[in-house]
Amino acid sequence: MKPVKVVCATGQQWQFDGWDDCVSIFQVEFHIKFTRVVGVQSRHKRSATGAKRAQYRKKRKFELGRQSSNTKIGAKRIHVVRVRGGNLKYRALRLDAGNFSWASESVTRKCRISKVVYNATNNELVRTNTLVKGAIVEIDGTPFRQWYESHYAQPLGKKKKTAATAESEDALNKERSNHVQRKIDARKPYAKIEPAVEEQFVTNKVYARIASRPGQAGRADGYVLEGKELEFYLRKLKTKH
């Protein structure tokens, strides 16, 4: 895709990877220039009984809303937006990784986000791989597997007999001091994890839920799905396919 160069009347210049990036960024940066101003107030809505509310004032600056960031998966690109009170919001336009927590093991690692697999709000957000709070994503489980194998000295997930597996077995069975070995032996009773989670580590593709707001905080952090919540979303994914 050819780069696009935009020159403003004031002499400012911008360069974008393509027209899609150009349009999305200009929607975020110059939202006030749009004829349709987005509002976050609810005075235009009807009451609970269906009555139409009377308009007793015009729109206010403090009721101003902004264009959605529509965060995609890609090299990190974050824009800083000045908001009410001089505060700053971090509008993530592209993100490719985040900090994800494995709650049952009380460990957090930075993992790469592969794709969006489910969103209860809109299937269009799945098709376009849009990162929003509450989206179910597929992350790379390698950081968690490496931590598990070093912490418990046990393999995680069923692996095929390959040369790489032999190397990992050497790392698991390396010589340790008596003190370290006693610590590892004491951890082994707690090394068991639920089968549904362990199956995902076979392919190193783990399902997680985004808990942060990429368009507000500029981050895509979340947690690994486990237990009843994982069962629920696995059922949803089966019915979707």
Coordinates of C-alpha atoms in Angstrom, one line a residue:
M1 CA 0.0 0.0 0.0
K2 CA 1.4 3.4 -1.0
P3 CA 1.9 6.0 1.7
V4 CA -0.5 9.0 1.7
K5 CA 0.8 12.5 2.4
V6 CA -1.6 15.2 3.6
V7 CA -0.7 18.9 3.6
C8 CA -2.9 21.3 5.6
A9 CA -3.6 24.9 4.6
T10 CA -1.6 26.1 7.7
G11 CA 1.5 24.2 6.4
Q12 CA 1.3 21.2 8.7
Q13 CA 2.0 17.8 7.1
W14 CA 1.0 14.3 7.9
Q15 CA 2.1 11.0 6.4
F16 CA -0.1 7.8 6.7
D17 CA 0.4 4.2 5.7
G18 CA -2.8 4.3 3.6
W19 CA -6.2 5.9 3.1
D20 CA -7.8 3.8 5.9
D21 CA -5.3 5.1 8.5
C22 CA -5.7 8.6 7.2
V23 CA -9.5 8.5 7.5
S24 CA -9.5 6.9 11.0
I25 CA -7.0 9.3 12.4
F26 CA -8.7 12.4 11.1
Q27 CA -12.0 11.2 12.6
V28 CA -10.3 11.1 16.0
E29 CA -8.3 14.3 15.7
F30 CA -10.8 16.6 14.0
H31 CA -14.1 15.3 15.4
I32 CA -15.3 18.8 16.1
K33 CA -15.1 19.7 12.4
F34 CA -17.8 17.1 11.7
T35 CA -21.3 18.4 11.1
R36 CA -22.8 15.8 13.4
V37 CA -21.6 16.4 16.9
V38 CA -21.6 13.3 19.1
G39 CA -23.1 13.8 22.5
V40 CA -22.9 11.7 25.7
Q41 CA -25.9 13.1 27.4
S42 CA -29.3 11.3 27.4
R43 CA -31.7 14.2 27.3
H44 CA -32.6 13.3 23.7
K45 CA -33.9 9.9 24.8
R46 CA -37.4 9.1 25.8
S47 CA -38.4 8.4 29.4
A48 CA -39.0 5.0 30.8
T49 CA -42.7 5.2 30.0
G50 CA -42.0 6.3 26.4
A51 CA -42.8 10.0 26.8
K52 CA -40.7 12.3 24.6
R53 CA -38.8 14.8 26.7
A54 CA -39.0 18.5 25.9
Q55 CA -35.8 20.3 24.7
Y56 CA -35.2 23.0 27.3
R57 CA -31.6 23.9 26.2
K58 CA -29.1 23.4 23.4
K59 CA -26.0 21.2 23.5
R60 CA -23.3 22.0 25.9
K61 CA -19.5 21.7 25.6
F62 CA -19.3 19.5 28.6
E63 CA -21.8 17.1 26.9
L64 CA -19.5 16.6 23.9
G65 CA -18.7 13.1 22.8
R66 CA -15.9 12.0 20.5
Q67 CA -15.5 9.6 17.6
S68 CA -14.8 6.0 18.7
S69 CA -11.2 4.9 18.4
N70 CA -11.9 1.5 16.8
T71 CA -8.6 0.1 18.1
K72 CA -7.2 -2.5 15.7
I73 CA -4.5 -5.1 16.0
G74 CA -1.1 -3.8 14.8
A75 CA 2.1 -2.0 15.8
K76 CA 1.4 0.2 18.8
R77 CA 0.0 3.7 17.9
I78 CA -1.5 5.9 20.6
H79 CA -2.7 9.5 20.4
V80 CA -3.0 11.7 23.4
V81 CA -6.3 13.7 23.6
R82 CA -6.7 16.6 25.9
V83 CA -10.1 16.4 27.7
R84 CA -12.1 18.3 30.3
G85 CA -10.2 19.7 33.2
G86 CA -6.9 19.5 31.4
N87 CA -6.8 15.7 31.8
L88 CA -5.4 13.4 29.2
K89 CA -6.9 10.3 27.5
Y90 CA -4.8 7.9 25.6
R91 CA -6.6 6.9 22.4
A92 CA -5.1 3.6 21.1
L93 CA -5.5 3.3 17.4
R94 CA -3.3 0.2 17.1
L95 CA -2.2 -2.4 19.8
D96 CA -0.6 -5.7 19.5
A97 CA 0.0 -6.8 23.1
G98 CA -1.2 -6.4 26.7
N99 CA -0.6 -7.5 30.2
F100 CA -2.8 -10.5 31.0
S101 CA -3.4 -12.1 34.4
W102 CA -3.7 -15.8 35.1
A103 CA -5.8 -15.5 38.3
S104 CA -5.6 -19.1 39.6
E105 CA -1.8 -19.0 39.4
S106 CA -1.5 -15.3 40.6
V107 CA 0.8 -14.4 37.7
T108 CA 0.7 -11.7 35.0
R109 CA 2.7 -11.7 31.8
K110 CA 2.8 -9.5 28.7
C111 CA 1.3 -11.5 25.8
R112 CA 0.8 -10.9 22.1
I113 CA -2.8 -10.6 20.9
S114 CA -3.5 -12.7 17.9
K115 CA -7.1 -12.0 17.0
V116 CA -10.6 -11.3 18.4
V117 CA -12.7 -14.4 18.6
Y118 CA -16.0 -13.2 20.2
N119 CA -17.8 -10.0 21.1
A120 CA -21.2 -10.1 22.7
T121 CA -22.0 -6.6 21.4
N122 CA -21.5 -6.9 17.6
N123 CA -20.1 -9.6 15.3
E124 CA -18.7 -6.8 13.1
L125 CA -16.2 -6.1 15.8
V126 CA -15.0 -9.7 15.5
R127 CA -14.7 -9.6 11.8
T128 CA -12.7 -6.3 11.9
N129 CA -10.5 -7.5 14.9
T130 CA -11.5 -4.4 16.9
L131 CA -10.2 -4.3 20.5
V132 CA -12.8 -3.1 23.1
K133 CA -13.5 -3.8 26.7
G134 CA -15.1 -7.1 27.2
A135 CA -13.9 -8.6 23.9
I136 CA -12.7 -12.2 23.9
V137 CA -9.3 -12.5 22.3
E138 CA -6.8 -15.2 21.5
I139 CA -3.4 -14.5 23.0
D140 CA 0.0 -16.2 22.7
G141 CA 0.4 -18.5 25.8
T142 CA 4.2 -18.9 25.5
P143 CA 5.0 -16.5 28.4
F144 CA 2.6 -18.3 30.7
R145 CA 3.9 -21.8 29.7
Q146 CA 7.5 -20.7 30.2
W147 CA 6.7 -19.4 33.7
Y148 CA 4.8 -22.6 34.6
E149 CA 7.6 -24.9 33.5
S150 CA 10.2 -22.9 35.4
H151 CA 8.0 -22.6 38.5
Y152 CA 6.8 -26.2 38.7
A153 CA 9.5 -28.0 36.6
Q154 CA 6.7 -29.8 34.8
P155 CA 5.6 -29.6 31.1
L156 CA 2.4 -27.8 30.3
G157 CA 0.2 -29.1 27.5
K158 CA 0.8 -32.3 25.5
K159 CA 3.7 -31.9 23.2
K160 CA 4.8 -34.0 20.2
K161 CA 8.1 -35.8 20.4
T162 CA 10.4 -33.5 18.5
A163 CA 13.9 -32.1 18.9
A164 CA 12.5 -28.9 20.5
T165 CA 10.7 -31.1 23.1
A166 CA 14.0 -32.8 24.0
E167 CA 15.6 -29.4 24.6
S168 CA 12.7 -28.3 26.8
E169 CA 13.0 -31.5 28.8
D170 CA 16.7 -30.8 29.4
A171 CA 15.7 -27.4 30.8
L172 CA 13.1 -29.0 33.0
N173 CA 15.5 -31.7 34.3
K174 CA 18.5 -29.5 34.8
E175 CA 20.6 -29.7 38.0
R176 CA 19.3 -27.7 40.9
S177 CA 20.5 -27.1 44.4
N178 CA 18.9 -29.0 47.2
H179 CA 17.2 -25.8 48.5
V180 CA 15.7 -25.0 45.1
Q181 CA 14.6 -28.6 44.6
R182 CA 12.8 -28.7 47.9
K183 CA 10.9 -25.5 46.9
I184 CA 9.9 -27.1 43.6
D185 CA 8.8 -30.3 45.3
A186 CA 6.6 -28.3 47.7
R187 CA 4.9 -26.6 44.8
K188 CA 4.0 -29.8 42.9
P189 CA 0.8 -30.5 44.8
Y190 CA -0.5 -27.2 43.5
A191 CA 0.6 -27.7 39.9
K192 CA -2.6 -29.2 38.6
I193 CA -4.7 -26.9 36.4
E194 CA -8.2 -27.4 34.8
P195 CA -8.2 -29.6 31.6
A196 CA -10.0 -26.9 29.5
V197 CA -7.1 -24.4 30.1
E198 CA -4.4 -27.1 29.7
E199 CA -5.8 -28.0 26.3
Q200 CA -5.3 -24.5 25.0
F201 CA -1.5 -24.6 25.9
V202 CA -1.1 -27.5 23.4
T203 CA -1.3 -24.9 20.6
N204 CA -0.2 -22.0 22.8
K205 CA -3.4 -20.2 21.9
V206 CA -5.2 -19.1 25.1
Y207 CA -8.5 -17.3 25.4
A208 CA -8.6 -14.1 27.4
R209 CA -11.0 -11.2 28.1
I210 CA -10.0 -7.6 27.8
A211 CA -10.7 -5.7 31.0
S212 CA -9.2 -2.3 30.2
R213 CA -10.6 0.4 27.8
P214 CA -8.2 0.7 24.8
G215 CA -9.8 3.9 23.6
Q216 CA -9.5 5.6 27.0
A217 CA -6.4 4.2 28.7
G218 CA -4.4 3.2 25.6
R219 CA -3.9 -0.3 26.9
A220 CA -5.4 -3.8 26.1
D221 CA -4.9 -5.6 29.5
G222 CA -7.1 -8.4 30.7
Y223 CA -7.2 -11.9 32.2
V224 CA -7.2 -15.5 31.1
L225 CA -10.6 -17.2 31.0
E226 CA -11.1 -20.0 33.5
G227 CA -13.8 -22.1 35.1
K228 CA -17.5 -21.3 34.4
E229 CA -16.6 -18.2 32.4
L230 CA -14.4 -20.2 30.0
E231 CA -17.1 -22.9 29.6
F232 CA -19.7 -20.2 28.8
Y233 CA -17.5 -18.6 26.0
L234 CA -16.5 -22.0 24.6
R235 CA -20.2 -22.8 24.1
K236 CA -20.7 -19.4 22.5
L237 CA -17.8 -20.1 20.1
K238 CA -19.2 -23.5 19.1
T239 CA -22.6 -22.2 18.4
K240 CA -21.1 -19.3 16.3
H241 CA -19.2 -21.7 14.1

